[in-house]
Tab-separated table of C-alpha atoms and ligand atoms in Angstrom:
chain	number	residue	atom	x	y	z
A	686	MET	CA	-0.028	-0.196	0.042
A	687	GLU	CA	1.182	3.655	-0.979
A	688	THR	CA	2.356	5.706	1.915
A	689	LEU	CA	2.616	9.530	1.957
A	690	THR	CA	4.751	11.531	4.246
A	691	ALA	CA	6.242	15.019	4.640
A	692	LYS	CA	9.756	15.581	6.042
A	693	ASP	CA	10.944	18.741	7.651
A	694	LEU	CA	8.717	20.573	4.992
A	695	THR	CA	8.837	24.316	4.475
A	696	LEU	CA	6.607	25.771	2.309
A	697	GLY	CA	5.792	29.349	0.757
A	698	PHE	CA	5.616	31.758	-2.022
A	699	GLY	CA	8.548	34.211	-3.112
A	700	GLY	CA	10.456	33.978	0.231
A	701	ASN	CA	7.281	34.050	2.273
A	702	VAL	CA	7.212	31.128	4.544
A	703	ILE	CA	3.376	29.830	5.009
A	704	ILE	CA	4.129	26.382	6.374
A	705	ASP	CA	7.324	26.251	8.613
A	706	ASP	CA	9.205	22.834	9.048
A	707	ILE	CA	6.631	20.250	9.451
A	708	ASN	CA	6.681	16.658	9.607
A	709	LEU	CA	3.629	14.660	8.631
A	710	GLU	CA	2.788	11.042	8.187
A	711	ILE	CA	-0.706	10.532	6.339
A	712	PRO	CA	-2.215	7.350	7.883
A	713	LYS	CA	-2.442	4.784	5.335
A	714	GLY	CA	-5.768	3.162	4.364
A	715	LYS	CA	-7.487	6.034	6.590
A	716	VAL	CA	-9.560	9.123	6.119
A	717	SER	CA	-7.502	12.518	7.217
A	718	VAL	CA	-9.024	15.880	7.348
A	719	LEU	CA	-7.096	19.057	7.401
A	720	ILE	CA	-8.864	21.725	9.283
A	721	GLY	CA	-7.814	25.438	10.211
A	722	ALA	CA	-8.735	29.202	9.632
A	723	ASN	CA	-8.822	30.814	6.104
A	724	GLY	CA	-5.305	31.218	4.826
A	725	CYS	CA	-3.574	29.283	7.211
A	726	GLY	CA	-1.737	27.106	4.590
A	727	LYS	CA	-4.206	23.807	4.232
A	728	SER	CA	-4.121	24.003	0.252
A	729	THR	CA	-0.562	24.805	0.283
A	730	ILE	CA	0.002	21.416	2.251
A	731	LEU	CA	-2.226	19.608	0.117
A	732	ARG	CA	-0.847	20.790	-2.984
A	733	SER	CA	2.587	20.162	-1.957
A	734	LEU	CA	1.801	16.486	-1.026
A	735	ALA	CA	0.591	16.181	-4.480
A	736	ARG	CA	3.852	17.648	-5.988
A	737	LEU	CA	1.776	20.508	-7.400
A	738	LEU	CA	3.867	22.932	-5.167
A	739	LYS	CA	7.756	22.790	-4.762
A	740	PRO	CA	8.752	22.883	-1.172
A	741	MET	CA	11.114	25.680	-0.105
A	742	ASP	CA	12.874	22.971	1.931
A	743	GLY	CA	12.263	19.363	2.827
A	744	THR	CA	10.764	16.472	0.878
A	745	VAL	CA	7.459	14.632	0.282
A	746	VAL	CA	8.042	10.796	0.159
A	747	LEU	CA	5.233	8.785	-1.747
A	748	ASP	CA	5.878	5.103	-1.155
A	749	GLY	CA	9.598	5.230	-0.287
A	750	ASP	CA	10.419	7.627	-3.131
A	751	ASN	CA	11.191	11.354	-3.137
A	752	ILE	CA	8.236	12.604	-5.114
A	753	ALA	CA	10.230	15.513	-6.522
A	754	LYS	CA	12.128	12.805	-8.450
A	755	MET	CA	9.459	10.822	-9.661
A	756	LYS	CA	7.960	10.760	-13.034
A	757	THR	CA	4.694	12.537	-13.405
A	758	LYS	CA	2.778	9.551	-14.782
A	759	GLU	CA	4.180	7.451	-11.846
A	760	VAL	CA	2.902	9.763	-9.269
A	761	ALA	CA	-0.455	10.268	-11.094
A	762	LYS	CA	-0.852	6.354	-10.737
A	763	LYS	CA	-0.403	6.340	-7.273
A	764	LEU	CA	-2.069	9.878	-6.097
A	765	ALA	CA	-5.044	11.909	-7.395
A	766	ILE	CA	-5.663	15.378	-6.421
A	767	LEU	CA	-9.015	17.757	-6.564
A	768	PRO	CA	-7.498	21.115	-6.282
A	769	GLN	CA	-9.862	23.903	-4.399
A	770	THR	CA	-10.273	25.827	-7.686
A	771	PRO	CA	-9.780	23.463	-10.545
A	772	ILE	CA	-9.710	25.422	-13.834
A	773	THR	CA	-11.806	23.531	-16.591
A	774	PRO	CA	-10.299	23.578	-20.088
A	775	GLU	CA	-12.847	25.306	-22.432
A	776	GLY	CA	-15.170	23.330	-24.295
A	777	LEU	CA	-15.032	19.989	-22.762
A	778	THR	CA	-17.933	17.783	-21.912
A	779	VAL	CA	-18.364	16.232	-18.643
A	780	GLN	CA	-17.147	12.730	-20.179
A	781	GLU	CA	-14.327	14.334	-22.045
A	782	LEU	CA	-13.215	15.961	-18.742
A	783	VAL	CA	-13.541	12.693	-16.804
A	784	LYS	CA	-11.581	10.929	-19.596
A	785	LEU	CA	-8.648	13.030	-18.657
A	786	GLY	CA	-8.564	11.084	-15.442
A	787	ARG	CA	-7.092	8.029	-17.436
A	788	HIS	CA	-4.077	10.096	-18.757
A	789	PRO	CA	-1.688	8.349	-16.551
A	790	TYR	CA	-2.487	5.151	-18.079
A	791	ARG	CA	-2.001	6.326	-21.597
A	792	GLY	CA	1.181	6.099	-23.667
A	793	ILE	CA	2.400	6.150	-27.139
A	794	THR	CA	1.741	2.713	-27.955
A	795	LYS	CA	-1.054	2.247	-25.287
A	796	LYS	CA	-4.631	2.773	-26.636
A	797	TRP	CA	-7.773	3.458	-25.054
A	798	SER	CA	-9.072	0.278	-23.516
A	799	LYS	CA	-12.334	-1.268	-22.235
A	800	LYS	CA	-10.397	-0.807	-18.543
A	801	ASP	CA	-10.476	2.835	-19.343
A	802	ASP	CA	-13.999	3.062	-20.314
A	803	ASP	CA	-15.384	1.186	-17.275
A	804	ALA	CA	-13.208	3.483	-15.269
A	805	VAL	CA	-14.743	6.457	-16.508
A	806	GLU	CA	-18.266	4.944	-16.644
A	807	ARG	CA	-17.952	3.977	-13.015
A	808	ALA	CA	-16.642	7.342	-11.834
A	809	LEU	CA	-19.600	9.059	-13.707
A	810	GLU	CA	-22.238	6.733	-11.943
A	811	VAL	CA	-20.782	7.052	-8.581
A	812	THR	CA	-21.039	10.876	-8.658
A	813	ASN	CA	-24.384	10.787	-10.238
A	814	MET	CA	-23.113	12.590	-13.383
A	815	LEU	CA	-24.257	10.035	-16.100
A	816	SER	CA	-27.158	11.919	-17.067
A	817	LEU	CA	-24.950	15.078	-17.646
A	818	LYS	CA	-21.984	13.210	-19.354
A	819	ASP	CA	-22.526	15.068	-22.644
A	820	ARG	CA	-22.866	18.469	-21.159
A	821	LEU	CA	-20.414	21.125	-21.623
A	822	VAL	CA	-18.800	21.706	-18.155
A	823	ASP	CA	-18.808	25.432	-18.592
A	824	SER	CA	-22.636	25.035	-18.598
A	825	LEU	CA	-23.103	23.166	-15.326
A	826	SER	CA	-23.804	24.843	-12.049
A	827	GLY	CA	-21.263	25.009	-9.382
A	828	GLY	CA	-22.188	21.819	-7.678
A	829	GLN	CA	-22.656	19.736	-10.828
A	830	ARG	CA	-19.060	20.936	-11.886
A	831	GLN	CA	-17.660	19.996	-8.514
A	832	ARG	CA	-18.926	16.610	-9.001
A	833	ALA	CA	-17.533	16.309	-12.501
A	834	TRP	CA	-14.086	17.178	-10.997
A	835	ILE	CA	-14.720	14.509	-8.443
A	836	ALA	CA	-15.446	12.125	-11.099
A	837	LEU	CA	-12.228	12.830	-12.891
A	838	THR	CA	-10.227	12.334	-9.726
A	839	LEU	CA	-11.950	8.818	-9.067
A	840	ALA	CA	-11.616	7.881	-12.915
A	841	GLN	CA	-7.696	7.944	-12.021
A	842	GLU	CA	-8.210	4.738	-10.036
A	843	THR	CA	-5.435	5.917	-7.405
A	844	GLU	CA	-4.972	4.681	-3.861
A	845	ILE	CA	-4.436	8.115	-2.552
A	846	ILE	CA	-6.983	10.659	-3.040
A	847	LEU	CA	-6.399	14.351	-2.004
A	848	LEU	CA	-9.545	16.847	-2.077
A	849	ASP	CA	-9.424	20.365	-1.314
A	850	GLU	CA	-12.881	21.260	-0.018
A	851	PRO	CA	-14.659	18.574	-2.310
A	852	THR	CA	-18.134	19.741	-0.627
A	853	THR	CA	-17.923	23.363	-1.564
A	854	TYR	CA	-20.975	24.436	-3.852
A	855	LEU	CA	-22.756	21.289	-2.854
A	856	ASP	CA	-26.232	21.060	-1.357
A	857	MET	CA	-26.729	19.092	1.770
A	858	THR	CA	-27.540	15.914	-0.150
A	859	HIS	CA	-24.820	15.974	-2.639
A	860	GLN	CA	-22.363	16.842	0.417
A	861	ILE	CA	-23.444	13.596	2.294
A	862	ASP	CA	-23.426	11.671	-1.221
A	863	VAL	CA	-19.938	12.764	-1.892
A	864	LEU	CA	-18.572	12.076	1.794
A	865	ASP	CA	-20.249	8.860	1.691
A	866	LEU	CA	-18.747	7.734	-1.599
A	867	LEU	CA	-15.312	8.762	-0.266
A	868	PHE	CA	-16.019	6.706	2.947
A	869	ASP	CA	-16.983	3.521	1.029
A	870	LEU	CA	-13.954	4.098	-1.166
A	871	ASN	CA	-11.696	3.972	2.129
A	872	GLU	CA	-13.870	1.029	3.984
A	873	LYS	CA	-14.394	-1.036	1.035
A	874	ASP	CA	-11.064	-0.595	-1.011
A	875	GLY	CA	-8.807	0.565	1.528
A	876	ARG	CA	-7.962	3.808	-0.257
A	877	THR	CA	-6.340	6.524	1.752
A	878	ILE	CA	-8.280	9.814	1.775
A	879	VAL	CA	-6.969	13.250	2.619
A	880	MET	CA	-9.036	16.044	2.502
A	881	VAL	CA	-9.762	19.668	3.709
A	882	LEU	CA	-13.076	20.260	5.137
A	883	HIS	CA	-14.411	23.420	6.853
A	884	ASP	CA	-17.401	21.781	8.421
A	885	LEU	CA	-16.177	20.328	11.696
A	886	ASN	CA	-19.218	18.257	12.322
A	887	LEU	CA	-18.936	16.407	9.168
A	888	ALA	CA	-15.054	16.379	9.717
A	889	SER	CA	-15.718	14.523	12.995
A	890	ARG	CA	-18.039	12.071	11.668
A	891	TYR	CA	-15.940	10.860	8.700
A	892	ALA	CA	-12.535	11.293	9.692
A	893	ASP	CA	-10.308	8.894	11.525
A	894	HIS	CA	-7.538	11.363	12.030
A	895	ILE	CA	-7.725	15.253	12.071
A	896	ILE	CA	-4.972	17.706	11.219
A	897	ALA	CA	-5.321	21.047	12.717
A	898	VAL	CA	-3.059	23.852	11.095
A	899	LYS	CA	-2.196	26.899	12.812
A	900	ASP	CA	0.625	29.722	12.860
A	901	LYS	CA	2.619	27.674	10.175
A	902	LYS	CA	2.716	24.341	12.076
A	903	ILE	CA	0.598	21.485	12.559
A	904	PHE	CA	-1.053	22.761	15.793
A	905	ALA	CA	-2.605	19.374	16.820
A	906	GLN	CA	-3.735	15.847	15.212
A	907	GLY	CA	-5.396	12.880	16.467
A	908	LYS	CA	-8.881	11.316	16.612
A	909	PRO	CA	-11.706	13.856	16.097
A	910	GLU	CA	-12.768	12.900	19.738
A	911	GLU	CA	-9.402	14.341	20.997
A	912	ILE	CA	-8.897	17.107	18.485
A	913	ILE	CA	-12.518	18.791	18.262
A	914	THR	CA	-12.917	20.486	21.761
A	915	SER	CA	-14.351	23.911	22.584
A	916	GLU	CA	-10.429	24.893	23.705
A	917	LEU	CA	-8.866	23.796	20.590
A	918	VAL	CA	-11.711	25.191	18.331
A	919	HIS	CA	-11.095	28.481	20.070
A	920	GLU	CA	-7.310	28.491	19.782
A	921	VAL	CA	-7.460	27.325	15.930
A	922	PHE	CA	-10.540	29.413	14.684
A	923	GLN	CA	-10.671	32.166	17.423
A	924	MET	CA	-14.353	31.130	17.874
A	925	ARG	CA	-16.187	30.112	20.993
A	926	CYS	CA	-18.338	27.074	20.803
A	927	SER	CA	-19.802	24.576	22.785
A	928	VAL	CA	-18.989	20.856	21.813
A	929	ALA	CA	-21.914	18.306	22.242
A	930	CYS	CA	-22.098	14.794	21.015
A	931	ASP	CA	-23.713	14.113	17.703
A	932	PRO	CA	-27.034	12.414	18.736
A	933	LEU	CA	-26.713	10.043	15.506
A	934	PHE	CA	-23.251	9.092	15.472
A	935	GLY	CA	-21.748	9.829	18.771
A	936	THR	CA	-19.010	12.097	17.275
A	937	PRO	CA	-18.116	15.637	18.452
A	938	MET	CA	-20.624	18.291	17.234
A	939	CYS	CA	-19.619	21.936	17.377
A	940	ILE	CA	-22.390	24.359	18.370
A	941	PRO	CA	-20.790	27.989	17.663
A	942	PHE	CA	-21.646	31.102	19.900
A	943	GLY	CA	-22.717	34.060	18.300
A	944	LYS	CA	-26.172	35.757	17.459
A	945	GLY	CA	-29.177	34.052	16.144
A	946	ARG	CA	-32.788	33.574	16.623
A	947	CYS	CA	-33.158	31.691	20.095
A	948	VAL	CA	-36.375	29.887	20.643
A	949	LEU	CA	-35.442	27.925	23.796
A	950	ASN	CA	-37.606	29.783	26.145
A	951	SER	CA	-40.668	29.196	23.892
A	952	VAL	CA	-40.059	25.526	23.365
A	953	GLN	CA	-41.874	23.367	26.033
B	1290	LIG	N1	0.238	31.262	-5.416
B	1290	LIG	C1	0.272	32.160	-4.335
B	1290	LIG	N2	1.414	33.161	-4.234
B	1290	LIG	C2	1.261	33.835	-3.187
B	1290	LIG	N3	0.924	33.586	-2.008
B	1290	LIG	C3	-0.069	32.613	-1.961
B	1290	LIG	C4	-0.302	31.713	-2.926
B	1290	LIG	N4	-1.121	30.716	-2.750
B	1290	LIG	C5	-1.541	31.032	-1.343
B	1290	LIG	N5	-0.665	32.122	-1.005
B	1290	LIG	C6	-0.954	32.410	0.423
B	1290	LIG	O1	-0.553	31.490	1.314
B	1290	LIG	C7	-1.402	31.228	2.417
B	1290	LIG	C8	-1.990	30.109	2.746
B	1290	LIG	O2	-2.944	29.737	1.511
B	1290	LIG	P1	-3.718	28.367	1.376
B	1290	LIG	O3	-4.511	28.790	0.174
B	1290	LIG	O4	-2.899	27.512	1.486
B	1290	LIG	O5	-4.662	28.744	2.482
B	1290	LIG	P2	-5.948	27.608	2.989
B	1290	LIG	O6	-5.632	27.446	4.667
B	1290	LIG	O7	-6.069	26.721	2.055
B	1290	LIG	O8	-7.117	28.717	3.042
B	1290	LIG	P3	-8.613	28.484	2.785
B	1290	LIG	O9	-9.392	27.917	3.848
B	1290	LIG	O10	-9.212	30.093	2.455
B	1290	LIG	O11	-8.889	27.844	1.589
B	1290	LIG	C9	-2.408	32.665	2.170
B	1290	LIG	O12	-1.879	33.704	3.035
B	1290	LIG	C10	-2.168	32.872	0.851
B	1290	LIG	O13	-2.457	34.296	0.500
B	1291	LIG	MG1	-7.567	26.306	0.698
């Protein structure tokens, strides 16, 4: 099984350090979720793990090899990433976009195969995009487009899947659909999932491992029950909240303080 680790990793842009000398071991065969305030560096970490961003210092090691020295197609057979704001090539249909996920398996001599067709079909099906497969990606709603991109990521059929806010733009039904799908890919196929989520309650429900990022460092990591406490949420997000127990799942449920319509006194 593929492993993904970061050693003494420093990341940034134009000399400006965003992530300072972190070590990170992504638990294999588990679901990990990165949390943290806007701008703390979650996407930066995820992109460097996928080799989309060159570290200022340190290394990312994929399955024992320094990722910087691996061939692009070798990386893409082991690891897929859905970036936070993917840019859709113009004029592509959903199916054409999803087919791009099979690119790592193409070669000068290797023709499109039944296996490629099956992978594309499966990815379209599980993301509920079959009925939209001939539509231009440009013409889709934000949520439909997000699902098309998730389908592309799945068509790549990698053991490690990185997703940056995969539930953004999705209505609640589709948020749960996507997270259930990723949960199944993990449970049934043992895929390693790493994602960024802002919803701490869904993060607590779906994650085996939560990684909280703050002040250029990994502030804390561990099981949701250990990480999602009112103290940590206050430290990481500067937000006061009460942490209760999800009545359906028993996982931590963060209830933010703040203003709003309170009907407690009128409920008997
Ligand atoms: N290409 C870039 N050039 C310069 N600075 C960048 C670049 N990309 C990100 N940054 C900066 O790096 C910091 C971390 O950005 P990053 O996108 O990793 O944050 P994030 O934790 O993913 O935030 P969000 O929750 O808003 O997605 C921010 O201050 C951002 O402005
Ligand atoms: Mg981000």
